[in-house]
mmCIF file of C-alpha atoms and ligand atoms in Angstrom:
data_model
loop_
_atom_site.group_PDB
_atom_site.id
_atom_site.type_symbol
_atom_site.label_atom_id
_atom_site.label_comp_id
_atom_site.label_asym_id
_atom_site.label_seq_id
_atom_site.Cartn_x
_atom_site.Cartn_y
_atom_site.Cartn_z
ATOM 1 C CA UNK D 21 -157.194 82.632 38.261
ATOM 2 C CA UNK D 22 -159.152 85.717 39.010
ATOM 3 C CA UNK D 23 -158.899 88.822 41.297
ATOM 4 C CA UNK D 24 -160.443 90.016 44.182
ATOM 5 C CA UNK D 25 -163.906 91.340 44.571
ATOM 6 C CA UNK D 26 -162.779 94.537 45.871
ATOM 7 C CA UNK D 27 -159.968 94.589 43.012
ATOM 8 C CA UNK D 28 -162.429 94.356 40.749
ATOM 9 C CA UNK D 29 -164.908 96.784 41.687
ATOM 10 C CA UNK D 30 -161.872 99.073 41.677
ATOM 11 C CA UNK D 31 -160.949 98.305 38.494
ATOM 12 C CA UNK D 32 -164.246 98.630 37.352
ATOM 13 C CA UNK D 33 -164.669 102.260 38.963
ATOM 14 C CA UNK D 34 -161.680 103.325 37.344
ATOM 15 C CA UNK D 35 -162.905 102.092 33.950
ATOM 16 C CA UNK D 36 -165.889 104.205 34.521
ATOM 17 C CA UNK D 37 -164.245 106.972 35.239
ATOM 18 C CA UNK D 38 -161.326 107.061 32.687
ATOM 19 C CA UNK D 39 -164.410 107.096 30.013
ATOM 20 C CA UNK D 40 -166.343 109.335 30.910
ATOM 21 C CA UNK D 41 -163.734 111.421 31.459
ATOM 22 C CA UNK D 42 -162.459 110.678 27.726
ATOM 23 C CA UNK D 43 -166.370 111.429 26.938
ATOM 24 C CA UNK D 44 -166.917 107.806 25.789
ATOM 25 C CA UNK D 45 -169.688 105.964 26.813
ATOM 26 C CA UNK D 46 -169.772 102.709 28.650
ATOM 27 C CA UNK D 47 -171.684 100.660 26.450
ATOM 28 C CA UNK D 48 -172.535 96.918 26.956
ATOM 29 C CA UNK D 49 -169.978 95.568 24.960
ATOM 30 C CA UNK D 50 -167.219 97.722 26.130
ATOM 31 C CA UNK D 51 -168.261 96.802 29.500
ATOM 32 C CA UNK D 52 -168.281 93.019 29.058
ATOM 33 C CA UNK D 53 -165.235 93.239 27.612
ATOM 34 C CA UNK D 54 -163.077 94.978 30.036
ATOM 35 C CA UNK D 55 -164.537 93.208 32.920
ATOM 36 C CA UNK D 56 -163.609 90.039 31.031
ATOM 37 C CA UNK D 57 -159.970 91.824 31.532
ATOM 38 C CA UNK D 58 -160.611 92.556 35.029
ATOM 39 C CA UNK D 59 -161.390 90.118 36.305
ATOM 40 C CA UNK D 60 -158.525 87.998 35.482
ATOM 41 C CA UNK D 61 -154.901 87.618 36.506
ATOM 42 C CA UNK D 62 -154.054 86.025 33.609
ATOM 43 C CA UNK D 63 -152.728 88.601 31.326
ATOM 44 C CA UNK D 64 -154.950 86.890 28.570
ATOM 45 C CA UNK D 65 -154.994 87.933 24.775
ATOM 46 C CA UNK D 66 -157.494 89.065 22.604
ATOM 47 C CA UNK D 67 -158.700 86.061 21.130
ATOM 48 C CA UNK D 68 -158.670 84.832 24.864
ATOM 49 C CA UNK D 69 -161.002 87.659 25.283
ATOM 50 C CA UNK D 70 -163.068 87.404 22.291
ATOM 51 C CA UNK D 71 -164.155 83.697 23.111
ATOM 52 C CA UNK D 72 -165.049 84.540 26.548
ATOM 53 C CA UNK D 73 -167.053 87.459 26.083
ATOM 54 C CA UNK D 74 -168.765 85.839 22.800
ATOM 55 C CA UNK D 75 -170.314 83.559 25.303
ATOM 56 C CA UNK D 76 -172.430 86.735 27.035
ATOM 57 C CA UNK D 77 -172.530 89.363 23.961
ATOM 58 C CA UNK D 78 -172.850 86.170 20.519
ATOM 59 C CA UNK D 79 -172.898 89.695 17.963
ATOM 60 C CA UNK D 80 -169.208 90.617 18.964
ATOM 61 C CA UNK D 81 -166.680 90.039 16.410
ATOM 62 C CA UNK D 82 -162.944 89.412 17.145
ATOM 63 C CA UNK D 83 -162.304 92.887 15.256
ATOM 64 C CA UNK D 84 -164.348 94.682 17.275
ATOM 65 C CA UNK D 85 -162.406 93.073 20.716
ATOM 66 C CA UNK D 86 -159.153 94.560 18.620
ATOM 67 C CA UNK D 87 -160.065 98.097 18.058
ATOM 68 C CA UNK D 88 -161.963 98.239 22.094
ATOM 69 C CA UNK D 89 -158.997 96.818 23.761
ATOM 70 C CA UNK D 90 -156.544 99.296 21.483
ATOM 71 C CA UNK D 91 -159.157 101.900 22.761
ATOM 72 C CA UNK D 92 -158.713 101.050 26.169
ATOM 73 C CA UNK D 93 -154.991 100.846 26.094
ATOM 74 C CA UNK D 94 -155.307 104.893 24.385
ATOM 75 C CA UNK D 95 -157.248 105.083 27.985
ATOM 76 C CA UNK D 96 -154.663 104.064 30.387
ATOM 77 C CA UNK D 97 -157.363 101.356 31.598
ATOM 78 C CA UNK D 98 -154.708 98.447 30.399
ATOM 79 C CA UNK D 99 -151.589 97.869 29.243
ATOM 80 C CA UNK D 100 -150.019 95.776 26.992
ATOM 81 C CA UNK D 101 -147.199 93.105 27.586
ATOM 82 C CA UNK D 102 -144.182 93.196 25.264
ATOM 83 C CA UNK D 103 -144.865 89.812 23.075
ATOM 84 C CA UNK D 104 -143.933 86.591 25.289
ATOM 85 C CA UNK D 105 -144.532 84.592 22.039
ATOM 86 C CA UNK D 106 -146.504 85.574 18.920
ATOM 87 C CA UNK D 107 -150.065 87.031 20.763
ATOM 88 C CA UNK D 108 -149.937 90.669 22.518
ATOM 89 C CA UNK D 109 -151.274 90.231 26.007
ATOM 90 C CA UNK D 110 -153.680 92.453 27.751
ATOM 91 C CA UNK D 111 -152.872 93.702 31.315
ATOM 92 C CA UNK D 112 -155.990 95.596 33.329
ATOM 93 C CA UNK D 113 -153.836 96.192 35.887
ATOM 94 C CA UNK D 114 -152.492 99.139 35.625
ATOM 95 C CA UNK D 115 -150.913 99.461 39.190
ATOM 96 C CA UNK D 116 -146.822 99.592 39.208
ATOM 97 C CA UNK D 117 -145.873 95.602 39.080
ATOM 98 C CA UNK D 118 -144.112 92.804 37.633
ATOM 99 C CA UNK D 119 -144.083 89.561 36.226
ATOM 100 C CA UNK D 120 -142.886 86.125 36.212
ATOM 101 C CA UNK D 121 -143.439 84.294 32.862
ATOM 102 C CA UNK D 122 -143.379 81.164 32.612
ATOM 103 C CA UNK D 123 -141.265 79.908 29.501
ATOM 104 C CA UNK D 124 -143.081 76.785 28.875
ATOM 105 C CA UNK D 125 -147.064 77.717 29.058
ATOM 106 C CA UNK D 126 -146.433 81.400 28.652
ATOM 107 C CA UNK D 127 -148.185 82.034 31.951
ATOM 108 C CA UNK D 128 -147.721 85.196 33.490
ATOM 109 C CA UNK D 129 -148.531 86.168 37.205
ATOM 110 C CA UNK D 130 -147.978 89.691 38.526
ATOM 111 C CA UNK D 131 -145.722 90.378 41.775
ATOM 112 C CA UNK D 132 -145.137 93.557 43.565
ATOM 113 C CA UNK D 133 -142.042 94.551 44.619
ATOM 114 C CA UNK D 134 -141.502 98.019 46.289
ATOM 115 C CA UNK D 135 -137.405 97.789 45.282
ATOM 116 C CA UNK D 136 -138.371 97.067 42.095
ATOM 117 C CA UNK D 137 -140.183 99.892 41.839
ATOM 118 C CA UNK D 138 -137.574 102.182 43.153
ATOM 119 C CA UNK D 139 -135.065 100.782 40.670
ATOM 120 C CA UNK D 140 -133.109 103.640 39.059
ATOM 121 C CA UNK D 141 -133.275 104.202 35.265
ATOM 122 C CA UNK D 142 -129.585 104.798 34.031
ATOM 123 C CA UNK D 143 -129.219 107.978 32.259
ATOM 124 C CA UNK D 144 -127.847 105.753 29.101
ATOM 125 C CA UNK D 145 -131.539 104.204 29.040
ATOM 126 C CA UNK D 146 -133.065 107.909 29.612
ATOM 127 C CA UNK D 147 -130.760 109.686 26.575
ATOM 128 C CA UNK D 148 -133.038 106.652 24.373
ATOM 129 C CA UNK D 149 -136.352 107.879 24.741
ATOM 130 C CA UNK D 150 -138.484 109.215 27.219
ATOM 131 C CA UNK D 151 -138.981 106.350 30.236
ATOM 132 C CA UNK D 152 -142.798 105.580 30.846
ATOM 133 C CA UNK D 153 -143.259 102.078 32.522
ATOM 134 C CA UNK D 154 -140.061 100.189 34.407
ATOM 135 C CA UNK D 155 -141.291 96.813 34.442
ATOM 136 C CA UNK D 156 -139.132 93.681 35.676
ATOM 137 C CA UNK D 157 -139.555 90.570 33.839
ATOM 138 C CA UNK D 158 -138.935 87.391 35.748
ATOM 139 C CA UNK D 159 -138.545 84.289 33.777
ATOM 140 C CA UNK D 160 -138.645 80.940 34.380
ATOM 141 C CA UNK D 161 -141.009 77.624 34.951
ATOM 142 C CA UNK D 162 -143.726 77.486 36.683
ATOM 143 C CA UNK D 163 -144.675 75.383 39.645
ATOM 144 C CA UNK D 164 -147.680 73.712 37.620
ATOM 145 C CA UNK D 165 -144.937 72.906 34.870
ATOM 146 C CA UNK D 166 -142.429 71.663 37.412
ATOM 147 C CA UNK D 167 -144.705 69.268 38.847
ATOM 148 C CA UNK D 168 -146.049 68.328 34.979
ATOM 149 C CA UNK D 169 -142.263 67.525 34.417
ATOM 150 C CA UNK D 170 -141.366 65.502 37.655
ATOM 151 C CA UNK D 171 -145.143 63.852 37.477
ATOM 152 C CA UNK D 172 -143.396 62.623 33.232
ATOM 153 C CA UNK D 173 -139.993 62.158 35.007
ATOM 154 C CA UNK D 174 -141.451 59.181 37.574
ATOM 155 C CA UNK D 175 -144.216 57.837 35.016
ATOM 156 C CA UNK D 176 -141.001 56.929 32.347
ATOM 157 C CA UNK D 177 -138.585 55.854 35.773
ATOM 158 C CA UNK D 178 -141.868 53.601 36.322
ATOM 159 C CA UNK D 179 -141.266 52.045 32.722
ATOM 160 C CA UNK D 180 -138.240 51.317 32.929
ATOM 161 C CA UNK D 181 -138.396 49.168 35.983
ATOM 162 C CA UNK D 182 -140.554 47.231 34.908
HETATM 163 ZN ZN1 ZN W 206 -145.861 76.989 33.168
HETATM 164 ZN ZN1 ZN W 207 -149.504 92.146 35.197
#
């Protein structure tokens, strides 16, 4: 699944922007890899990342995807997802949003939803540290793992009738 061209090329503006601002330059690899980010709608992690790229730029090493996507998460230009499973997740977009997660794949698709946005912190959550991203975290299956599921269901009904 990817995004839009014009998401992109927004996404990609703001990159630009965000470092040089920071004084960092946009180099090749930096490039590659947060267009890599994106570009997707995924929410992919870094070895995700690293085998994609390593396709365009063959001298990258997986380290150097680690310390450029920490980098970029310094830079506001992603965020992380609190650990589904074992992997971090990268996020490039940065927009207010939220996800549904699948619990079997780990698949994770972004929604917006303005009265999700407007949800009030409670002061209890405020007196625990300073608030800086209200995220809602839908979880469930997916429709590709329903229909996986139903597609098993009939195939072992179909072996028992016969
Ligand atoms: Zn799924
Ligand atoms: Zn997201």
């Amino acid at each position: 699944m990817t995004v839009s061209k014009g998401e992109l090329d927004r996404r990609l503006s703001e990159f630009r922007h965000r470092l040089s601002q920071a004084g960092i330059k946009v180099t090749h690899q930096r490039l590659e890899i947060f267009r890599e980010l994106a570009q997707s709608a995924e929410h992919p992690d870094a070895e995700t990342i690293f085998e994609a790229v390593r396709r365009r730029v063959p001298t990258i090493s997986l380290d150097t995807v680690y310390r450029t996507l920490w980098l970029f998460v310094d830079l506001g230009v992603l965020h992380t997802l609190g650990p589904p499973r074992d992997r971090m997740r990268f996020d490039a977009n940065v927009a207010p949003h939220h996800h549904f997660v699948c619990v079997q794949c780990g698949a994770t698709h972004d929604f917006f939803c303005e009265e999700c946005d407007a949800f009030r912190v409670p002061d209890e959550v405020r007196a625990m540290g300073s608030v800086h991203i209200k995220q809602m975290e839908v979880r469930g299956v997916c429709v590709k793992c329903q229909k996986a599921s139903s597609k098993k269901i009939r195939a072992s009904r179909k072996k028992e009738e016969t």
